Each structure stands twice: as C-alpha cells, then as structure tokens.
C-alpha cells in the first residue's frame, strides 16, 4: 500500500477548508484538501450569504479572484426580523464597507471555483474520499484514515462544516448540546429594471 505524506491535511473543501488551502498552497507547504463529495459544494444544495474577506486577502486568493467568482449578487444591505405570529420588529444595516466582500451564492457553483483555485496553487484536491478517523501516535494526531487509505501529516485541519461526522466520532465537540441559529433566505420576483436599481 502507498504511503502519502503532506505537511497539512485539510478535511472539507467548504469555506474554511478552501481558505486554509488557498493561504497555504504555493508557499512551500504541501497541502491535501480532502472532500467527501464528488466535488466541493456537491453536498450543499443551497444558497447562502458568504462573507469572503479571508478569501480576498492577498496571501489567499486575492480580491480579483473573489470578484470574478460565480456569485449571485453582492450584498448591500442585511437585516433581521423577529416575529411572534402577531407582531414583528426588525432592523437593517446598509454599510458598503461592511459588505465589501459579501455575496449571495449557490454553494454547488461557488465552492468548486475556490477548490479549483486551491488546486491550481498547488494543493492536492482529493474528492470522493471520506475521512473515517484520525491516526494517532503517542497521543498526537499524525494523519487520517480514509475510505481510500491513510494520509499522514504534521497538521490535520478539521473543516467539516455542518456535517461534522469526524468531530462527533472523535468526541471533539466542545458543547455536548450545541445551540443553533437558523437563517432564512427570501426569494422575491421583481422586474429586471427594479432589481438593477
């Protein structure tokens, strides 16, 4: 069996994983970016609001790469609304500086773009591979076991996102009963001239 060694193994090619890979790849550090899906974003059939300040940093992908990414629309205003079934109250923020690198995106379209950029910078993008456990020696994590064999590294970065199967299996959760916040995206139908306004 082949033995694969990297300086860093990153588990998950979502926002955190591709940011880490983008900052490390091309610096002389060998990076493996492991994604369980067929491609980055394949397991996220939804849209979201993406704050891309880290991706836009020059030591990651840079502002030009972020501006050329396949986003839906740039966010210029965000708000929150509380509703008890009868009454509602809300507030909104409109601040160009706060939303300079903020976009609505479709993850199955957006995530592969940055995973490909990380690969182009030198990261080994390994898709359709599930990490099943951490490999330990003398109490230290020295790699990961996958459904395709082991990978060894000096650093293992867990960026599983919502799934967190490995975090749970390895009992690494800090909160035994985590609390959740739910966001709702509203889709409005408007004439093109109104949208552009």
PDB file of C-alpha atoms in Angstrom:
ATOM      1  CA  UNK A   1       0.000   0.000   0.000  1.00  0.00           C
ATOM      2  CA  UNK A   2       1.265   3.502  -0.824  1.00  0.00           C
ATOM      3  CA  UNK A   3       2.034   5.945   1.978  1.00  0.00           C
ATOM      4  CA  UNK A   4       1.094   9.561   1.345  1.00  0.00           C
ATOM      5  CA  UNK A   5       2.617  12.346   3.431  1.00  0.00           C
ATOM      6  CA  UNK A   6       1.730  16.029   3.458  1.00  0.00           C
ATOM      7  CA  UNK A   7       2.634  18.918   5.702  1.00  0.00           C
ATOM      8  CA  UNK A   8      -1.082  19.687   6.185  1.00  0.00           C
ATOM      9  CA  UNK A   9      -4.229  17.643   5.571  1.00  0.00           C
ATOM     10  CA  UNK A  10      -7.450  19.684   5.401  1.00  0.00           C
ATOM     11  CA  UNK A  11     -10.733  17.835   5.799  1.00  0.00           C
ATOM     12  CA  UNK A  12     -13.547  19.561   3.926  1.00  0.00           C
ATOM     13  CA  UNK A  13     -13.440  21.775   0.826  1.00  0.00           C
ATOM     14  CA  UNK A  14     -16.049  24.267   2.011  1.00  0.00           C
ATOM     15  CA  UNK A  15     -15.395  27.883   3.059  1.00  0.00           C
ATOM     16  CA  UNK A  16     -12.928  27.144   5.871  1.00  0.00           C
ATOM     17  CA  UNK A  17     -11.120  24.370   4.030  1.00  0.00           C
ATOM     18  CA  UNK A  18     -10.553  26.250   0.768  1.00  0.00           C
ATOM     19  CA  UNK A  19      -9.462  29.369   2.681  1.00  0.00           C
ATOM     20  CA  UNK A  20      -6.842  27.362   4.579  1.00  0.00           C
ATOM     21  CA  UNK A  21      -5.732  25.597   1.378  1.00  0.00           C
ATOM     22  CA  UNK A  22      -5.572  28.889  -0.511  1.00  0.00           C
ATOM     23  CA  UNK A  23      -3.410  30.521   2.151  1.00  0.00           C
ATOM     24  CA  UNK A  24      -1.027  27.534   2.469  1.00  0.00           C
ATOM     25  CA  UNK A  25      -0.704  26.190  -1.072  1.00  0.00           C
ATOM     26  CA  UNK A  26       2.132  27.643  -3.087  1.00  0.00           C
ATOM     27  CA  UNK A  27       4.145  28.628  -0.010  1.00  0.00           C
ATOM     28  CA  UNK A  28       6.315  25.512   0.054  1.00  0.00           C
ATOM     29  CA  UNK A  29       3.881  23.716   2.376  1.00  0.00           C
ATOM     30  CA  UNK A  30       2.400  20.530   0.903  1.00  0.00           C
ATOM     31  CA  UNK A  31      -1.388  20.508   1.313  1.00  0.00           C
ATOM     32  CA  UNK A  32      -4.023  17.807   0.803  1.00  0.00           C
ATOM     33  CA  UNK A  33      -7.609  19.107   0.610  1.00  0.00           C
ATOM     34  CA  UNK A  34      -9.983  16.177   1.156  1.00  0.00           C
ATOM     35  CA  UNK A  35     -13.652  16.398   0.139  1.00  0.00           C
ATOM     36  CA  UNK A  36     -16.207  13.623   0.661  1.00  0.00           C
ATOM     37  CA  UNK A  37     -18.425  14.835  -2.175  1.00  0.00           C
ATOM     38  CA  UNK A  38     -17.865  14.323  -5.893  1.00  0.00           C
ATOM     39  CA  UNK A  39     -16.729  17.959  -5.953  1.00  0.00           C
ATOM     40  CA  UNK A  40     -16.543  20.837  -3.485  1.00  0.00           C
ATOM     41  CA  UNK A  41     -20.079  22.038  -2.767  1.00  0.00           C
ATOM     42  CA  UNK A  42     -21.718  18.831  -4.009  1.00  0.00           C
ATOM     43  CA  UNK A  43     -23.262  18.188  -0.590  1.00  0.00           C
ATOM     44  CA  UNK A  44     -24.561  21.757  -0.167  1.00  0.00           C
ATOM     45  CA  UNK A  45     -27.633  22.119  -2.350  1.00  0.00           C
ATOM     46  CA  UNK A  46     -28.452  25.547  -1.031  1.00  0.00           C
ATOM     47  CA  UNK A  47     -27.591  29.182  -1.232  1.00  0.00           C
ATOM     48  CA  UNK A  48     -26.065  31.290   1.471  1.00  0.00           C
ATOM     49  CA  UNK A  49     -24.623  34.669   2.283  1.00  0.00           C
ATOM     50  CA  UNK A  50     -20.851  34.374   2.006  1.00  0.00           C
ATOM     51  CA  UNK A  51     -18.502  36.834   3.718  1.00  0.00           C
ATOM     52  CA  UNK A  52     -15.290  36.453   1.698  1.00  0.00           C
ATOM     53  CA  UNK A  53     -12.824  38.757   3.474  1.00  0.00           C
ATOM     54  CA  UNK A  54     -10.418  35.876   4.150  1.00  0.00           C
ATOM     55  CA  UNK A  55     -10.595  34.622   0.566  1.00  0.00           C
ATOM     56  CA  UNK A  56      -9.896  38.174  -0.683  1.00  0.00           C
ATOM     57  CA  UNK A  57      -6.681  38.501   1.339  1.00  0.00           C
ATOM     58  CA  UNK A  58      -3.642  38.758  -0.931  1.00  0.00           C
ATOM     59  CA  UNK A  59      -1.970  35.773   0.775  1.00  0.00           C
ATOM     60  CA  UNK A  60      -5.038  33.647  -0.003  1.00  0.00           C
ATOM     61  CA  UNK A  61      -6.707  34.157  -3.421  1.00  0.00           C
ATOM     62  CA  UNK A  62      -6.885  37.955  -3.579  1.00  0.00           C
ATOM     63  CA  UNK A  63      -9.673  40.445  -4.321  1.00  0.00           C
ATOM     64  CA  UNK A  64      -9.673  39.875  -8.099  1.00  0.00           C
ATOM     65  CA  UNK A  65     -10.367  36.137  -7.662  1.00  0.00           C
ATOM     66  CA  UNK A  66     -13.263  36.930  -5.308  1.00  0.00           C
ATOM     67  CA  UNK A  67     -14.754  39.488  -7.706  1.00  0.00           C
ATOM     68  CA  UNK A  68     -14.522  37.005 -10.602  1.00  0.00           C
ATOM     69  CA  UNK A  69     -16.155  34.199  -8.605  1.00  0.00           C
ATOM     70  CA  UNK A  70     -19.586  32.890  -9.725  1.00  0.00           C
ATOM     71  CA  UNK A  71     -21.713  34.692  -7.128  1.00  0.00           C
ATOM     72  CA  UNK A  72     -25.395  35.582  -7.491  1.00  0.00           C
ATOM     73  CA  UNK A  73     -25.434  39.156  -6.174  1.00  0.00           C
ATOM     74  CA  UNK A  74     -23.342  41.356  -3.960  1.00  0.00           C
ATOM     75  CA  UNK A  75     -24.998  42.071  -0.615  1.00  0.00           C
ATOM     76  CA  UNK A  76     -25.510  45.765   0.119  1.00  0.00           C
ATOM     77  CA  UNK A  77     -27.989  45.501   2.996  1.00  0.00           C
ATOM     78  CA  UNK A  78     -28.724  42.945   5.703  1.00  0.00           C
ATOM     79  CA  UNK A  79     -31.454  42.826   8.247  1.00  0.00           C
ATOM     80  CA  UNK A  80     -33.120  40.711  10.858  1.00  0.00           C
ATOM     81  CA  UNK A  81     -36.767  40.340  11.721  1.00  0.00           C
ATOM     82  CA  UNK A  82     -38.424  38.890  14.814  1.00  0.00           C
ATOM     83  CA  UNK A  83     -41.979  37.709  14.558  1.00  0.00           C
ATOM     84  CA  UNK A  84     -44.199  36.162  17.223  1.00  0.00           C
ATOM     85  CA  UNK A  85     -47.122  35.333  14.935  1.00  0.00           C
ATOM     86  CA  UNK A  86     -48.842  38.672  15.512  1.00  0.00           C
ATOM     87  CA  UNK A  87     -46.255  41.413  15.796  1.00  0.00           C
ATOM     88  CA  UNK A  88     -42.895  41.905  14.171  1.00  0.00           C
ATOM     89  CA  UNK A  89     -39.904  44.103  14.753  1.00  0.00           C
ATOM     90  CA  UNK A  90     -36.678  44.333  12.780  1.00  0.00           C
ATOM     91  CA  UNK A  91     -33.623  46.305  11.876  1.00  0.00           C
ATOM     92  CA  UNK A  92     -31.322  46.559   8.876  1.00  0.00           C
ATOM     93  CA  UNK A  93     -27.764  47.675   8.164  1.00  0.00           C
ATOM     94  CA  UNK A  94     -26.663  49.325   4.947  1.00  0.00           C
ATOM     95  CA  UNK A  95     -22.894  49.874   5.004  1.00  0.00           C
ATOM     96  CA  UNK A  96     -20.749  49.496   1.854  1.00  0.00           C
ATOM     97  CA  UNK A  97     -17.598  48.888   3.934  1.00  0.00           C
ATOM     98  CA  UNK A  98     -19.243  46.091   5.961  1.00  0.00           C
ATOM     99  CA  UNK A  99     -20.447  44.341   2.806  1.00  0.00           C
ATOM    100  CA  UNK A 100     -17.450  44.965   0.533  1.00  0.00           C
ATOM    101  CA  UNK A 101     -16.767  41.228   0.200  1.00  0.00           C
ATOM    102  CA  UNK A 102     -20.242  39.843   0.905  1.00  0.00           C
ATOM    103  CA  UNK A 103     -22.225  37.879  -1.685  1.00  0.00           C
ATOM    104  CA  UNK A 104     -25.213  35.595  -2.048  1.00  0.00           C
ATOM    105  CA  UNK A 105     -24.018  32.358  -3.630  1.00  0.00           C
ATOM    106  CA  UNK A 106     -25.145  28.893  -4.625  1.00  0.00           C
ATOM    107  CA  UNK A 107     -22.681  26.572  -2.897  1.00  0.00           C
ATOM    108  CA  UNK A 108     -22.589  23.836  -5.630  1.00  0.00           C
ATOM    109  CA  UNK A 109     -21.453  26.529  -8.094  1.00  0.00           C
ATOM    110  CA  UNK A 110     -19.333  28.719  -5.801  1.00  0.00           C
ATOM    111  CA  UNK A 111     -17.332  26.174  -3.786  1.00  0.00           C
ATOM    112  CA  UNK A 112     -15.825  24.321  -6.805  1.00  0.00           C
ATOM    113  CA  UNK A 113     -14.420  27.611  -8.112  1.00  0.00           C
ATOM    114  CA  UNK A 114     -12.275  28.145  -4.996  1.00  0.00           C
ATOM    115  CA  UNK A 115     -11.343  24.462  -4.690  1.00  0.00           C
ATOM    116  CA  UNK A 116     -10.002  24.635  -8.242  1.00  0.00           C
ATOM    117  CA  UNK A 117      -8.048  27.812  -7.390  1.00  0.00           C
ATOM    118  CA  UNK A 118      -6.530  25.990  -4.385  1.00  0.00           C
ATOM    119  CA  UNK A 119      -5.568  23.081  -6.635  1.00  0.00           C
ATOM    120  CA  UNK A 120      -4.047  25.490  -9.155  1.00  0.00           C
ATOM    121  CA  UNK A 121      -1.938  26.980  -6.339  1.00  0.00           C
ATOM    122  CA  UNK A 122      -0.569  23.520  -5.567  1.00  0.00           C
ATOM    123  CA  UNK A 123      -2.980  21.855  -3.119  1.00  0.00           C
ATOM    124  CA  UNK A 124      -3.780  18.193  -3.807  1.00  0.00           C
ATOM    125  CA  UNK A 125      -7.587  18.194  -4.175  1.00  0.00           C
ATOM    126  CA  UNK A 126      -8.862  14.728  -3.267  1.00  0.00           C
ATOM    127  CA  UNK A 127     -12.604  14.292  -3.855  1.00  0.00           C
ATOM    128  CA  UNK A 128     -14.983  11.384  -3.249  1.00  0.00           C
ATOM    129  CA  UNK A 129     -12.939  10.484  -0.189  1.00  0.00           C
ATOM    130  CA  UNK A 130     -14.367  10.167   3.305  1.00  0.00           C
ATOM    131  CA  UNK A 131     -12.146  10.563   6.353  1.00  0.00           C
ATOM    132  CA  UNK A 132     -13.163   7.823   8.784  1.00  0.00           C
ATOM    133  CA  UNK A 133     -10.855   8.557  11.734  1.00  0.00           C
ATOM    134  CA  UNK A 134      -7.776  10.356  12.944  1.00  0.00           C
ATOM    135  CA  UNK A 135      -4.491   8.454  13.162  1.00  0.00           C
ATOM    136  CA  UNK A 136      -2.727   8.939  16.492  1.00  0.00           C
ATOM    137  CA  UNK A 137       0.714   8.032  17.761  1.00  0.00           C
ATOM    138  CA  UNK A 138       1.758   8.667  21.374  1.00  0.00           C
ATOM    139  CA  UNK A 139      -1.329  10.865  21.845  1.00  0.00           C
ATOM    140  CA  UNK A 140      -0.537  13.074  18.822  1.00  0.00           C
ATOM    141  CA  UNK A 141      -2.595  13.243  15.617  1.00  0.00           C
ATOM    142  CA  UNK A 142      -0.265  12.238  12.771  1.00  0.00           C
ATOM    143  CA  UNK A 143      -2.741  11.727   9.927  1.00  0.00           C
ATOM    144  CA  UNK A 144      -6.141  10.485   8.841  1.00  0.00           C
ATOM    145  CA  UNK A 145      -7.661   7.185   7.788  1.00  0.00           C
ATOM    146  CA  UNK A 146      -9.891   7.440   4.731  1.00  0.00           C
ATOM    147  CA  UNK A 147     -12.038   5.020   2.787  1.00  0.00           C
ATOM    148  CA  UNK A 148      -9.196   5.023   0.211  1.00  0.00           C
ATOM    149  CA  UNK A 149      -6.267   4.573   2.613  1.00  0.00           C
ATOM    150  CA  UNK A 150      -4.240   6.627   5.110  1.00  0.00           C
ATOM    151  CA  UNK A 151      -2.702  10.085   4.674  1.00  0.00           C
ATOM    152  CA  UNK A 152      -0.071  11.330   7.099  1.00  0.00           C
ATOM    153  CA  UNK A 153       0.619  14.955   8.013  1.00  0.00           C
ATOM    154  CA  UNK A 154       2.206  17.158  10.624  1.00  0.00           C
ATOM    155  CA  UNK A 155      -1.050  19.135  10.897  1.00  0.00           C
ATOM    156  CA  UNK A 156      -4.646  17.957  10.412  1.00  0.00           C
ATOM    157  CA  UNK A 157      -7.190  20.766   9.981  1.00  0.00           C
ATOM    158  CA  UNK A 158     -10.843  19.809  10.507  1.00  0.00           C
ATOM    159  CA  UNK A 159     -13.114  21.924   8.310  1.00  0.00           C
ATOM    160  CA  UNK A 160     -16.095  19.585   8.021  1.00  0.00           C
ATOM    161  CA  UNK A 161     -18.725  22.287   8.334  1.00  0.00           C
ATOM    162  CA  UNK A 162     -22.282  21.314   9.217  1.00  0.00           C
ATOM    163  CA  UNK A 163     -21.784  17.572   8.842  1.00  0.00           C
ATOM    164  CA  UNK A 164     -19.033  17.234  11.493  1.00  0.00           C
ATOM    165  CA  UNK A 165     -19.147  13.427  11.368  1.00  0.00           C
ATOM    166  CA  UNK A 166     -15.476  13.095  12.268  1.00  0.00           C
ATOM    167  CA  UNK A 167     -15.690  15.707  15.034  1.00  0.00           C
ATOM    168  CA  UNK A 168     -18.553  13.738  16.575  1.00  0.00           C
ATOM    169  CA  UNK A 169     -16.925  10.328  16.060  1.00  0.00           C
ATOM    170  CA  UNK A 170     -13.664  11.542  17.640  1.00  0.00           C
ATOM    171  CA  UNK A 171     -15.623  13.179  20.510  1.00  0.00           C
ATOM    172  CA  UNK A 172     -14.091  16.585  19.818  1.00  0.00           C
ATOM    173  CA  UNK A 173     -17.277  18.633  20.284  1.00  0.00           C
ATOM    174  CA  UNK A 174     -16.859  21.292  22.942  1.00  0.00           C
ATOM    175  CA  UNK A 175     -20.573  21.678  23.587  1.00  0.00           C
ATOM    176  CA  UNK A 176     -22.419  18.435  24.274  1.00  0.00           C
ATOM    177  CA  UNK A 177     -25.730  20.059  23.315  1.00  0.00           C
ATOM    178  CA  UNK A 178     -24.886  22.771  20.759  1.00  0.00           C
ATOM    179  CA  UNK A 179     -27.351  25.584  20.118  1.00  0.00           C
ATOM    180  CA  UNK A 180     -28.293  26.540  16.593  1.00  0.00           C
ATOM    181  CA  UNK A 181     -29.263  29.727  14.782  1.00  0.00           C
ATOM    182  CA  UNK A 182     -31.481  29.471  11.739  1.00  0.00           C
ATOM    183  CA  UNK A 183     -31.307  31.832   8.780  1.00  0.00           C
ATOM    184  CA  UNK A 184     -33.981  32.226   6.140  1.00  0.00           C
ATOM    185  CA  UNK A 185     -33.380  33.378   2.574  1.00  0.00           C
ATOM    186  CA  UNK A 186     -36.326  35.085   0.875  1.00  0.00           C
ATOM    187  CA  UNK A 187     -36.568  34.931  -2.922  1.00  0.00           C
ATOM    188  CA  UNK A 188     -38.504  37.816  -4.444  1.00  0.00           C
ATOM    189  CA  UNK A 189     -39.712  38.125  -8.026  1.00  0.00           C
ATOM    190  CA  UNK A 190     -39.144  41.618  -9.391  1.00  0.00           C
ATOM    191  CA  UNK A 191     -38.854  43.107 -12.879  1.00  0.00           C
ATOM    192  CA  UNK A 192     -35.218  43.296 -14.120  1.00  0.00           C
ATOM    193  CA  UNK A 193     -35.159  47.112 -14.058  1.00  0.00           C
ATOM    194  CA  UNK A 194     -36.201  47.117 -10.398  1.00  0.00           C
ATOM    195  CA  UNK A 195     -33.515  44.561  -9.486  1.00  0.00           C
ATOM    196  CA  UNK A 196     -30.824  46.603 -11.212  1.00  0.00           C
ATOM    197  CA  UNK A 197     -31.983  49.727  -9.338  1.00  0.00           C
TER     198      UNK A 197
END
